[in-house]
CSV table of C-alpha atoms in Angstrom, one decimal:
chain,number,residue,atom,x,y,z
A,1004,UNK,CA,0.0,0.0,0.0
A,1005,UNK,CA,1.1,3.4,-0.8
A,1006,UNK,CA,0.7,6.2,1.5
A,1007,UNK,CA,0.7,10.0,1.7
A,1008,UNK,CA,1.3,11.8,4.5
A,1009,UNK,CA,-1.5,14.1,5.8
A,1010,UNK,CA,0.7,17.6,5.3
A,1011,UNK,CA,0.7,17.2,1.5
A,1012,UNK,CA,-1.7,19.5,-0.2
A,1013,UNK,CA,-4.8,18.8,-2.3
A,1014,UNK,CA,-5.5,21.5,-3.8
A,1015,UNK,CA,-3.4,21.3,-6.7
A,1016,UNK,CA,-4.6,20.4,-10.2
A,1017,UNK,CA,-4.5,17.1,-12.2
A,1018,UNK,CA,-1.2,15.3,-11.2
A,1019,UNK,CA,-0.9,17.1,-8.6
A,1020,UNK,CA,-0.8,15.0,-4.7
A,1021,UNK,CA,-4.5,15.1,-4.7
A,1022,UNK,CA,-4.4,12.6,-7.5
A,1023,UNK,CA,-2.0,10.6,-5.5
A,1024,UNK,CA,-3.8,11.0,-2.1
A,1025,UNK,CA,-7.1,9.5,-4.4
A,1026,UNK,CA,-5.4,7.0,-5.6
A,1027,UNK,CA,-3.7,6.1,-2.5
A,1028,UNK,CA,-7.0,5.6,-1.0
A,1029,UNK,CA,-8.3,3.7,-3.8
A,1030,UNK,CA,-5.8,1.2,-4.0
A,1031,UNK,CA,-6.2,0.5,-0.1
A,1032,UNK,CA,-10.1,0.0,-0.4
A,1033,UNK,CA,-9.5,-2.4,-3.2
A,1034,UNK,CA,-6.6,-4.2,-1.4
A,1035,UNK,CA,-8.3,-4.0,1.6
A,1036,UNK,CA,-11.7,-4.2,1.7
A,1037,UNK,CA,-14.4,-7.1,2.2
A,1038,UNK,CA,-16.8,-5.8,-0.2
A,1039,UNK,CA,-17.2,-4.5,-3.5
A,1040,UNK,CA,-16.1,-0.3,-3.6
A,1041,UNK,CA,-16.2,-0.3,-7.1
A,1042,UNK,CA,-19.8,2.1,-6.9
A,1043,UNK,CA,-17.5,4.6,-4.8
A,1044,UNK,CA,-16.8,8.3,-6.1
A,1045,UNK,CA,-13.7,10.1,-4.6
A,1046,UNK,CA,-12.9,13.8,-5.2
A,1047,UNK,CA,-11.1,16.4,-3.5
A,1048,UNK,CA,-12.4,19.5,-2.0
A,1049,UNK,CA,-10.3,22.0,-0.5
A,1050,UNK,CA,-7.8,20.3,1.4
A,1051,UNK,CA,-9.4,16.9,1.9
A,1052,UNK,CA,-11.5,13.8,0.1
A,1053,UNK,CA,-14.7,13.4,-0.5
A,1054,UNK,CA,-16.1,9.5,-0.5
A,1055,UNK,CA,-19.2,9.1,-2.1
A,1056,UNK,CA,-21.4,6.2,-3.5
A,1057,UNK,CA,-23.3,2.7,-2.5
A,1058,UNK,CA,-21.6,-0.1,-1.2
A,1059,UNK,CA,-23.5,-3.4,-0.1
A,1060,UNK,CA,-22.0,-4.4,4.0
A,1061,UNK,CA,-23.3,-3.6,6.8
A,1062,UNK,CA,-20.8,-1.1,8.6
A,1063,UNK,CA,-19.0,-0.3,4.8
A,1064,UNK,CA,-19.4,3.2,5.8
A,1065,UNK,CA,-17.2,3.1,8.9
A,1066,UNK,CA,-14.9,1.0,7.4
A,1067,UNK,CA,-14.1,3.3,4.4
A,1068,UNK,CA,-14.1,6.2,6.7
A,1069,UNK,CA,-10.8,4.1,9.0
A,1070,UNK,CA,-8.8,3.4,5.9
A,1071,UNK,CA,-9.4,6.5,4.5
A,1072,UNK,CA,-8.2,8.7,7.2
A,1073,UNK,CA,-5.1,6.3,8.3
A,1074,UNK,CA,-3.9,7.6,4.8
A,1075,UNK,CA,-5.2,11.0,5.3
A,1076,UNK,CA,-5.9,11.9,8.4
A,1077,UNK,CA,-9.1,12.0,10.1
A,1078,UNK,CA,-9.4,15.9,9.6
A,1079,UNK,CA,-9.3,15.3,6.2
A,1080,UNK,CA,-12.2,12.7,5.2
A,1081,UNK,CA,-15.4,13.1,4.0
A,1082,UNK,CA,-17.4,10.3,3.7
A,1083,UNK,CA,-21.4,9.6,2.3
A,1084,UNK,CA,-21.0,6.2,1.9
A,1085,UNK,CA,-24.7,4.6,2.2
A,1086,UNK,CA,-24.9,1.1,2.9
A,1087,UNK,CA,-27.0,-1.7,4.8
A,1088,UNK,CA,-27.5,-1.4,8.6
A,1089,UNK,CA,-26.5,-4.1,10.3
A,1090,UNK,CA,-28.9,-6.6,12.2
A,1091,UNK,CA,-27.6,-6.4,15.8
């Protein structure tokens, strides 16, 4: 997994470290994940990520939002991940 620390700055344009941050995170999610994140939406706004999109596990939310901000940082993370609530 590739990682980029939190102080880098997103707002820069196309290949800039937002790119990298993005695709840091994607990479991880794939990797990483025990569902299916291909419905997911990522973007950057300001200084940090936006996570959008459907995935289909209970607690898929919570988990995107942990990965995501171990690469981030949780300051940085925006997530609106729907997903299935869990049956406990």
């Amino acid at each position: 997994m590739i990682l980029i620390p939190p102080e880098l700055d997103c707002r820069g344009g196309e290949g800039s470290d937002a790119s990298g941050l993005i695709a840091s995170i994607k990479d991880a999610l794939a990797a990483e994940a025990p569902f299916d994140t291909t419905n997911l939406c990522f973007r950057v706004l300001g200084n940090g990520v936006v996570i959008e999109g459907m995935v289909n596990a209970p607690g898929g939310d919570e988990f995107i939002r942990r990965v995501a901000e171990d690469i981030a940082g949780s300051d940085r993370v925006l997530v609106r991940v729907g997903c299935p609530r869990s049956t406990q």
